[in-house]
CSV table of C-alpha atoms in Angstrom, one decimal:
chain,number,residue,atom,x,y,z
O,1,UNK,CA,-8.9,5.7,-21.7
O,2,UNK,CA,-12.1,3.2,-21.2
O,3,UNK,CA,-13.1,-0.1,-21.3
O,4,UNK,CA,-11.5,-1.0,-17.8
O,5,UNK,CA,-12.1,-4.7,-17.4
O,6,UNK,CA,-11.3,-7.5,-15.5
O,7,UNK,CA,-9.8,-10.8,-16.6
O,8,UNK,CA,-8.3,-13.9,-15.2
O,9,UNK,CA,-4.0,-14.4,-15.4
O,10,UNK,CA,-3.2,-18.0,-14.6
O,11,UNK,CA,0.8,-17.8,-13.3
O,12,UNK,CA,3.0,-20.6,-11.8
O,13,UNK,CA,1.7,-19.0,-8.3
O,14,UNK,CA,-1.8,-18.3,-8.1
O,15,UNK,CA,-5.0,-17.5,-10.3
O,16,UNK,CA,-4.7,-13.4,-10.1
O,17,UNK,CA,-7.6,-11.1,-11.1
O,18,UNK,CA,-6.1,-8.5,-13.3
O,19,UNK,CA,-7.6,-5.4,-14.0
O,20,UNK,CA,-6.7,-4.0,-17.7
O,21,UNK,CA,-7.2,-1.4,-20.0
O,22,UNK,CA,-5.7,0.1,-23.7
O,23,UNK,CA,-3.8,-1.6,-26.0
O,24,UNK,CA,-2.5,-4.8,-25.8
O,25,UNK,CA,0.8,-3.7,-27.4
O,26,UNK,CA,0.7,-0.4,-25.4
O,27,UNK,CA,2.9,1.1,-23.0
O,28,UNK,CA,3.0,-1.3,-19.8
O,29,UNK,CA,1.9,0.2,-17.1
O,30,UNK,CA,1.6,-1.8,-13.2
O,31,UNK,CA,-0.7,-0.5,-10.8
O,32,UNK,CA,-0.5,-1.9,-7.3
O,33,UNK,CA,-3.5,-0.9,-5.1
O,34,UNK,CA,-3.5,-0.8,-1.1
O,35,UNK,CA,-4.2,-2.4,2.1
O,36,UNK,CA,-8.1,-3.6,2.0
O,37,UNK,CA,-8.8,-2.3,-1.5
O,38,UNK,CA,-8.0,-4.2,-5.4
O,39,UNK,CA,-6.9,-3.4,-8.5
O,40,UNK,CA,-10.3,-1.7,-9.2
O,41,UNK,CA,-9.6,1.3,-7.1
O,42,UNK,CA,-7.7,1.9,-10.0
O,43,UNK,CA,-10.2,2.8,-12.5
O,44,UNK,CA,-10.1,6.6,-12.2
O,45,UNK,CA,-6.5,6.6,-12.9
O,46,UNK,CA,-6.8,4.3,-15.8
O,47,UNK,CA,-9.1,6.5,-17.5
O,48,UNK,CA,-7.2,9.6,-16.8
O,49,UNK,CA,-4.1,8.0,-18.4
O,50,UNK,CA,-2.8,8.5,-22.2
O,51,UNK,CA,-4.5,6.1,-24.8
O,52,UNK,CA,-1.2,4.6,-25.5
O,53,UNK,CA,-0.7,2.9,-22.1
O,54,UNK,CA,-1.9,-0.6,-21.0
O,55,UNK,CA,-2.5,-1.0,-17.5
O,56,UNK,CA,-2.6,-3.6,-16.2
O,57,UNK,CA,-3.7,-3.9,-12.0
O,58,UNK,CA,-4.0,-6.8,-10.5
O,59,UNK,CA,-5.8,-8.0,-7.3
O,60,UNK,CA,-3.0,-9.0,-4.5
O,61,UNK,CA,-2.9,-11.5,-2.6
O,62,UNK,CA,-6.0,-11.7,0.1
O,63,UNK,CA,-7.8,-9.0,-2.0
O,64,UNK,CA,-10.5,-8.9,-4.9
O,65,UNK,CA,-11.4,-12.0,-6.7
O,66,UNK,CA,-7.4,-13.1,-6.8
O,67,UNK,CA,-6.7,-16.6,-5.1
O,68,UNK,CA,-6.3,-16.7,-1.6
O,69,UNK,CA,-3.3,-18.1,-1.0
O,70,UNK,CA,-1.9,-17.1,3.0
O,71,UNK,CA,0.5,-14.6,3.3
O,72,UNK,CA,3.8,-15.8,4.9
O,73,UNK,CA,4.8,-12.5,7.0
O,74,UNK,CA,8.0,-13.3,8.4
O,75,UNK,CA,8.9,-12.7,4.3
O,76,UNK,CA,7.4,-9.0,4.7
O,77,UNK,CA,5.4,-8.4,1.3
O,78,UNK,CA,7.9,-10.7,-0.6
O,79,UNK,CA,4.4,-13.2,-0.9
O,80,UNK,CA,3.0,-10.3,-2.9
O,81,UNK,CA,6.1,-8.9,-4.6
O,82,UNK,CA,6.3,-12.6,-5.6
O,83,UNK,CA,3.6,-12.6,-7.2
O,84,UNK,CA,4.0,-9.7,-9.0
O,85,UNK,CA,7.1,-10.6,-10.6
O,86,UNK,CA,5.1,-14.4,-11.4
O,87,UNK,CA,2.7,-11.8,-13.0
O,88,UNK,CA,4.9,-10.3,-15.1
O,89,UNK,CA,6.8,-13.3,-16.3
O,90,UNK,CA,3.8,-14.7,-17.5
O,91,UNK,CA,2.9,-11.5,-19.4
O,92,UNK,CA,6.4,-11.4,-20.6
O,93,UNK,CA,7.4,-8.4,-19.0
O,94,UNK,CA,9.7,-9.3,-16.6
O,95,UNK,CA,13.6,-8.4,-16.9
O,96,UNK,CA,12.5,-5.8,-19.6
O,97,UNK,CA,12.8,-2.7,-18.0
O,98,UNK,CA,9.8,-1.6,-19.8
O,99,UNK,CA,6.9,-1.6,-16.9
O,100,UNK,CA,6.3,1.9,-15.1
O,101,UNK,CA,5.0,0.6,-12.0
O,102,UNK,CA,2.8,2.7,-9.7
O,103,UNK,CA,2.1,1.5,-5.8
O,104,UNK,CA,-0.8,3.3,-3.7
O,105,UNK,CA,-0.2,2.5,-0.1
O,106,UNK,CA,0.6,-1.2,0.8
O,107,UNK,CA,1.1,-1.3,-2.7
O,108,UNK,CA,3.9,1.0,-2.6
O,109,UNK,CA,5.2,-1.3,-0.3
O,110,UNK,CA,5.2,-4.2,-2.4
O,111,UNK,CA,7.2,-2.2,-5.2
O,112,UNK,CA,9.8,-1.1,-2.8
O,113,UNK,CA,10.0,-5.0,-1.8
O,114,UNK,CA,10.0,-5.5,-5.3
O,115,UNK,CA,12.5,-3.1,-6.4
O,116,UNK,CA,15.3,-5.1,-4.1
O,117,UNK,CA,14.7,-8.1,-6.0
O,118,UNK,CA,14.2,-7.0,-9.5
O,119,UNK,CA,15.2,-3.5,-10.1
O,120,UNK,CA,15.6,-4.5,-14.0
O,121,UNK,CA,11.7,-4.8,-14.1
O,122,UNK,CA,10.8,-1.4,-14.2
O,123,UNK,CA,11.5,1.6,-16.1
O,124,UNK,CA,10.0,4.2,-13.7
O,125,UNK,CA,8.1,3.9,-9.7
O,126,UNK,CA,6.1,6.2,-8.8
O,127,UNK,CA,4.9,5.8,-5.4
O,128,UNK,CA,1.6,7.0,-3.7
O,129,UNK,CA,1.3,7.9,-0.2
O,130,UNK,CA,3.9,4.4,0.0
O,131,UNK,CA,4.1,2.5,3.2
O,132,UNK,CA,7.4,3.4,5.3
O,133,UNK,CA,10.2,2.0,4.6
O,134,UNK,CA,10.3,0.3,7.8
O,135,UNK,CA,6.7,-0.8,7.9
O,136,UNK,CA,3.7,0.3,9.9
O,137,UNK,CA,4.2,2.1,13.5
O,138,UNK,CA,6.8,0.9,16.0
O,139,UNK,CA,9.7,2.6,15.2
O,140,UNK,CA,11.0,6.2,15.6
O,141,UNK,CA,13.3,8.7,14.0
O,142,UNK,CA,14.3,8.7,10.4
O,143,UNK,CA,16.3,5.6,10.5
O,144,UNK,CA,13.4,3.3,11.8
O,145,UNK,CA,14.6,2.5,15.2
O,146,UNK,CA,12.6,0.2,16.9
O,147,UNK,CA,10.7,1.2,20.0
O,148,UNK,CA,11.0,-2.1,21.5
O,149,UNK,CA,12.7,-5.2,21.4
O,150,UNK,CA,9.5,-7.1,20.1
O,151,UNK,CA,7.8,-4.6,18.4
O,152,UNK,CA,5.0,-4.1,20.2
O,153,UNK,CA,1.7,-1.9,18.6
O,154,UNK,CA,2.2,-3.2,15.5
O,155,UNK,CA,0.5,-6.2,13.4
O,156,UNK,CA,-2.5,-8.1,13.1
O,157,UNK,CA,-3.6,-7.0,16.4
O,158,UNK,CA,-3.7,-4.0,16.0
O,159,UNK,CA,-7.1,-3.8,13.7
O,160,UNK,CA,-10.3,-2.9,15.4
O,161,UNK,CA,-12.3,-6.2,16.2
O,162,UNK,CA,-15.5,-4.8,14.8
O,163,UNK,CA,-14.0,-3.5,11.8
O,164,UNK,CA,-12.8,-6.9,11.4
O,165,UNK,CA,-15.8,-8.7,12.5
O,166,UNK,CA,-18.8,-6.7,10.2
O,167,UNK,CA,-15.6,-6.7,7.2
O,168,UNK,CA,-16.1,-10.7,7.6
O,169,UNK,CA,-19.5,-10.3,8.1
O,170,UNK,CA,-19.2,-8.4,4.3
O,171,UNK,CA,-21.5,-5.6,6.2
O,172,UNK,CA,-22.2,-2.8,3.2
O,173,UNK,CA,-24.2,-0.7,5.8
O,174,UNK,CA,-23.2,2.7,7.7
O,175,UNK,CA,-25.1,1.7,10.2
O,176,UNK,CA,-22.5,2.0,13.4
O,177,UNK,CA,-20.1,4.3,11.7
O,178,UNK,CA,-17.3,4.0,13.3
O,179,UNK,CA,-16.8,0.3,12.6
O,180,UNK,CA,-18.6,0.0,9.3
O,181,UNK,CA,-16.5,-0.7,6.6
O,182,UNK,CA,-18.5,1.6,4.1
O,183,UNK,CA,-17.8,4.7,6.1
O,184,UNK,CA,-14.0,3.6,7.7
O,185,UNK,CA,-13.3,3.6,3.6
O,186,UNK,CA,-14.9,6.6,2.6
O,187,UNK,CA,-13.5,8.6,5.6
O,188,UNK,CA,-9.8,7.7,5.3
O,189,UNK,CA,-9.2,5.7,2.1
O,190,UNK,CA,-11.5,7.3,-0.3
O,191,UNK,CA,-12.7,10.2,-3.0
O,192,UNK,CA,-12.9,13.3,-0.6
O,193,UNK,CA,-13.7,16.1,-2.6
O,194,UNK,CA,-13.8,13.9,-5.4
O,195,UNK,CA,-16.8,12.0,-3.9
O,196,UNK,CA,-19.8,12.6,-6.6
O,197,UNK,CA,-17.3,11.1,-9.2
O,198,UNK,CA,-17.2,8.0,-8.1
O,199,UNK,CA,-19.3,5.0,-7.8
O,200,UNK,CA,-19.2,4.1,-3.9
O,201,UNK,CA,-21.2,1.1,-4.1
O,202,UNK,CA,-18.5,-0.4,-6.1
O,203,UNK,CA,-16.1,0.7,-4.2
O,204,UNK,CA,-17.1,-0.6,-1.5
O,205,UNK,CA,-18.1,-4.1,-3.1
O,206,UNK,CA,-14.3,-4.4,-3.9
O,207,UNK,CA,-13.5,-3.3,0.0
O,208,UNK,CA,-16.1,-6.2,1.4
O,209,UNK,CA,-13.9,-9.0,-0.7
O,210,UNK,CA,-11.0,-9.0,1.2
O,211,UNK,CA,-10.5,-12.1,2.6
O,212,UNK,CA,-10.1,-12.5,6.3
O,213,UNK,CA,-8.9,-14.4,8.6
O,214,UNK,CA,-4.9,-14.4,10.3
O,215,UNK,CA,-3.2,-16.2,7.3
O,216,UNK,CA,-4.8,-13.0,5.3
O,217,UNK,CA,-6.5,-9.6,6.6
O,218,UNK,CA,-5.2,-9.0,9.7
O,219,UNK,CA,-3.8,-11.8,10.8
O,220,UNK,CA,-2.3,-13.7,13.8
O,221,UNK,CA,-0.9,-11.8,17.1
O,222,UNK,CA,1.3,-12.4,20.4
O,223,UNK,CA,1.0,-10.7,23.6
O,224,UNK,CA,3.3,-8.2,24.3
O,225,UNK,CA,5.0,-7.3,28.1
O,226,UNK,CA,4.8,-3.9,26.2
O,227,UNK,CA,2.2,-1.5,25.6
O,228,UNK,CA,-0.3,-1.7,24.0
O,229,UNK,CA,-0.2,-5.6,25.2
O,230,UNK,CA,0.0,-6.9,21.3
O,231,UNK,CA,3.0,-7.6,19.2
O,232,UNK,CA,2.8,-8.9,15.5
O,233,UNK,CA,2.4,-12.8,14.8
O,234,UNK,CA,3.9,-14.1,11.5
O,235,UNK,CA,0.9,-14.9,9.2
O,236,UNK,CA,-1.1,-12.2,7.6
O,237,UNK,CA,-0.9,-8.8,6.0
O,238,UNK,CA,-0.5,-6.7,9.0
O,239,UNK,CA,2.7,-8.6,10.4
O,240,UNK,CA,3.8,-8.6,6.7
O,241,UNK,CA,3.8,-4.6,7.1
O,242,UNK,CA,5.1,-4.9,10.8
O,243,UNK,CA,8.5,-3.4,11.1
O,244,UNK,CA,9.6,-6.7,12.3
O,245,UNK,CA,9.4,-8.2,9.0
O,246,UNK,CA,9.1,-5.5,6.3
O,247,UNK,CA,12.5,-3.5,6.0
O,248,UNK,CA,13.2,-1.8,2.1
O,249,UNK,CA,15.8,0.9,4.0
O,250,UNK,CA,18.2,-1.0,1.7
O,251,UNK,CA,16.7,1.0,-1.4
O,252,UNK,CA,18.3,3.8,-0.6
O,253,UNK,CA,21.6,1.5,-1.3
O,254,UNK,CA,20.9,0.8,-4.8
O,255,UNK,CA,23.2,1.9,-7.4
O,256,UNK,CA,21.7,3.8,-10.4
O,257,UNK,CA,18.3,3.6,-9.6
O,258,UNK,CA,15.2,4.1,-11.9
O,259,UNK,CA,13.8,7.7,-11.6
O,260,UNK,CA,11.4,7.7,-8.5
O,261,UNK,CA,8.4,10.3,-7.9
O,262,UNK,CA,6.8,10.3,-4.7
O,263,UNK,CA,3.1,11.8,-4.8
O,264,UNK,CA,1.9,12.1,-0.9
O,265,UNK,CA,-0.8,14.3,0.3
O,266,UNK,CA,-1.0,17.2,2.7
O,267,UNK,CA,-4.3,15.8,4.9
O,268,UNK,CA,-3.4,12.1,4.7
O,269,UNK,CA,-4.5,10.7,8.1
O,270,UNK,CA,-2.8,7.1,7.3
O,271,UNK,CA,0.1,7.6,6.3
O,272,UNK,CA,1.9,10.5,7.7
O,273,UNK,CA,4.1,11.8,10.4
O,274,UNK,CA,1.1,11.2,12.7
O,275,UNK,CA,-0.3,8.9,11.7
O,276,UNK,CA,-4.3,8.2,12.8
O,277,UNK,CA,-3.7,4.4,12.5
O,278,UNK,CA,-0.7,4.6,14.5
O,279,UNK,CA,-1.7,3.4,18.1
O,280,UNK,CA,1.4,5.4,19.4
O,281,UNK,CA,-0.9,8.5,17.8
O,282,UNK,CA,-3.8,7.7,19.2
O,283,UNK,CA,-1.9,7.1,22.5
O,284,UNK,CA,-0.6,10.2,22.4
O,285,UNK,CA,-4.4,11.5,21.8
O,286,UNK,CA,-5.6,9.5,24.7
O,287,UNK,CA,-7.2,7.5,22.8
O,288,UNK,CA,-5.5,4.4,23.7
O,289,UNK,CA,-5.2,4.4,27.4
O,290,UNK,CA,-2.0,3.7,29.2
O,291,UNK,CA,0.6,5.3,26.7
O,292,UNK,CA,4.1,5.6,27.6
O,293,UNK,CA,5.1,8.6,26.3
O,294,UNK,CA,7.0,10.2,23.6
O,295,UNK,CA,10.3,8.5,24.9
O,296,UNK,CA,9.3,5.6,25.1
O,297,UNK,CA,6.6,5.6,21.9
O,298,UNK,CA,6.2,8.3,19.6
O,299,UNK,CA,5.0,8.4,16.6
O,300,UNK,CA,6.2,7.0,13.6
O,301,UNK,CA,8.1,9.6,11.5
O,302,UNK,CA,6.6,8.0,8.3
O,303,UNK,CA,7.4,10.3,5.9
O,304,UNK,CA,10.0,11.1,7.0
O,305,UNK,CA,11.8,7.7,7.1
O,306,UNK,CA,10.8,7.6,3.6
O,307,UNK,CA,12.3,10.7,2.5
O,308,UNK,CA,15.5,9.8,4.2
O,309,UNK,CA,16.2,6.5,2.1
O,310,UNK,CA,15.0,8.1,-0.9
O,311,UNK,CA,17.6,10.8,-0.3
O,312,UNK,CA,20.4,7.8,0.0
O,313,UNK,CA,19.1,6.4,-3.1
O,314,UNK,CA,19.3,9.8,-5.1
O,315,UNK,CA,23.6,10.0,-3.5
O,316,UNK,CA,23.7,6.7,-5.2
O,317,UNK,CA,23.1,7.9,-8.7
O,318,UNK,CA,19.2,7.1,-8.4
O,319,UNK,CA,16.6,10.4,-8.6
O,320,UNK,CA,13.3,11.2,-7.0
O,321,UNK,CA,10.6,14.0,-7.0
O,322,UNK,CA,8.5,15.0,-4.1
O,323,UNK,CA,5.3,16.2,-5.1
O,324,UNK,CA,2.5,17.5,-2.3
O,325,UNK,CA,-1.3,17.2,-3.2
O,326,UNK,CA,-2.6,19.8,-0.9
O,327,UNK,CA,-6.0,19.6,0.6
O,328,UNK,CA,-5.8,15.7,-0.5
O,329,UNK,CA,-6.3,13.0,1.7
O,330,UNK,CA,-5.1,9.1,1.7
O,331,UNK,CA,-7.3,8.1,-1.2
O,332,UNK,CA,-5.2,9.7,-3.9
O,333,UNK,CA,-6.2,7.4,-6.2
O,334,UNK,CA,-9.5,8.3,-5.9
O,335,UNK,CA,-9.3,12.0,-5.1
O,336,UNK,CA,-7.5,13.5,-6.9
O,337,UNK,CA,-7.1,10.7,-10.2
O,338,UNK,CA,-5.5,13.1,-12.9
O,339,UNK,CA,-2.6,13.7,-10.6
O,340,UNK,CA,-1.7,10.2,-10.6
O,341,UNK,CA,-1.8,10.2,-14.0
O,342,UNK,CA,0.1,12.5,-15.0
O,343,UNK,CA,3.3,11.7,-12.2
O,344,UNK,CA,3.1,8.5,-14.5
O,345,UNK,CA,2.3,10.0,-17.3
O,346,UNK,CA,5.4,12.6,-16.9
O,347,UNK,CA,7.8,9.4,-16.7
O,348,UNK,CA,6.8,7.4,-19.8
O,349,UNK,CA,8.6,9.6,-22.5
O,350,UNK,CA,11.2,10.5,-20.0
């Protein structure tokens, strides 16, 4: 499939930028793209996909050339599940249960958010490498206990400064590596093995137009009694995938569910079991002094927790498939593009 281009969707919420390609009149299919990336990470995908399909991927919220409106955490993603379902009432998709839906990441945690609300929207999910059902770190064991009583280590402060800072500063340069944006992306969000395939200057010109700030990317913080000394605020995308505020566990509830196939990867460093953007991980590394311990802190089960609900939602008449991309990292998207295509693909005649 070609001619992926972007185009301008006016809804009752906001101006989105949507990404689109194939048919108007073709199979609907949504693509929700992850935490500091757009709907143009999608492009590999799209042109992997059958010629009967429309995509259509939209910028959220605080990401791409899509209004940036702030992000009310203490909702979770609802902000951007929101705007999703605007989207698709505008398109006239809503309620249909036409749209296979796709979610890479954050992504995947906006469809799970937006599963709960709307299950009638979509015909099939597919989810890849999805954020926990219980957010982003601070929580252990398969049914997302919290470590503590505020949540501490998770949140907008728990972003490095000078990732933040040179991300602001829309720094394109690997100069510094470990805080340049260019090489954070290409290291743990991006092509792998599939490098020469892709065009990382565009890539990273998408990456350098998140917005930021603490009603968008990170956002706000408190101080914690707890270690590491930060607990989540309530504006922003990182509190919004805090554990305090972002809780889909009650998928694994719904009755009758649409069919559900999981793609995660065997090398993911983000997320995972051990996560390497999980401060209790690092903590554990000694990386992040002062660590508590496993009893106290451990790392977040990630995949785990996920597995677990989905396995609820299957003994409630929904189904799932697991599938492992070995030797694949976080950037599935981008690695390894026909996979994605054809978990979605697999679905649409189904």
């Amino acid at each position: 499939m070609s001619h992926f281009r972007a185009e301008t969707v006016v809804t009752p919420r906001l101006r989105m930028n949507v990404w689109t390609s194939g048919p108007e009149d073709g199979i609907p299919v949504l693509l929700m793209h992850g935490n500091i990336t757009t709907g143009g990470f999608w492009k590999y995908v799209a042109e992997a996909l059958p010629g009967n399909v429309r995509v259509i991927a939209p910028d959220l919220r605080s990401f791409g050339d899509t209004e940036a409106k702030p992000v009310d955490a203490t909702r979770g993603l609802a902000d951007l599940a929101d705007d999703i379902r605007g989207l698709l009432e505008t398109l006239g998709l809503a309620d249909r249960g036409v749209v296979h839906a796709a979610g890479w990441s954050m992504g995947g945690g906006v469809l799970q958010q937006h599963l709960l609300s709307w299950p009638d929207d979509f015909a099939s999910v597919t989810l890849v490498a999805p954020l926990s059902p219980y957010g982003f770190g601070g929580t252990r064991g398969e049914d997302g206990e919290p470590c503590t009583d505020d949540f501490a280590g998770t949140g907008g402060g728990t972003a490095a400064p000078d990732f933040v800072r040179r991300l602001a500063e829309r720094d394109a340069t690997s100069a510094d590596p470990q805080s340049a944006p260019r090489t954070v992306l290409m290291t743990y969000f991006g092509p792998g093995r599939n490098a020469a395939a892709v065009d990382e200057d565009f890539l990273v010109d998408e990456l350098l137009k998140t917005t930021v700030g603490d009603d968008s990317y990170p956002g706000d913080a408190t101080p914690s009694q707890s270690w590491p000394s930060v607990a989540p605020g309530t504006r922003g995308i990182m509190n919004a995938m805090s554990p305090k505020f972002f809780d889909t566990s009650a998928l694994g509830d719904l009755q009758n569910g649409v069919p559900i196939t999981w793609l995660r990867a065997s090398e993911d460093q983000v997320v995972s079991d051990r996560s390497m953007f999980d401060l209790a991980t690092l903590g554990e590394m000694g990386a992040v002094p002062g660590w508590p311990g496993a009893e106290v802190m451990p790392p977040q089960p990630m995949e785990s927790q996920l597995r677990a609900v989905l396995d609820r939602y299957q003994a409630n008449g929904g189904s799932y498939e697991e599938i492992v991309l070995d030797g694949v990292g976080h950037g599935i998207p981008l690695e390894d593009p026909q996979a994605v295509a054809d978990a979605i693909a697999a679905r649409l005649d189904a």
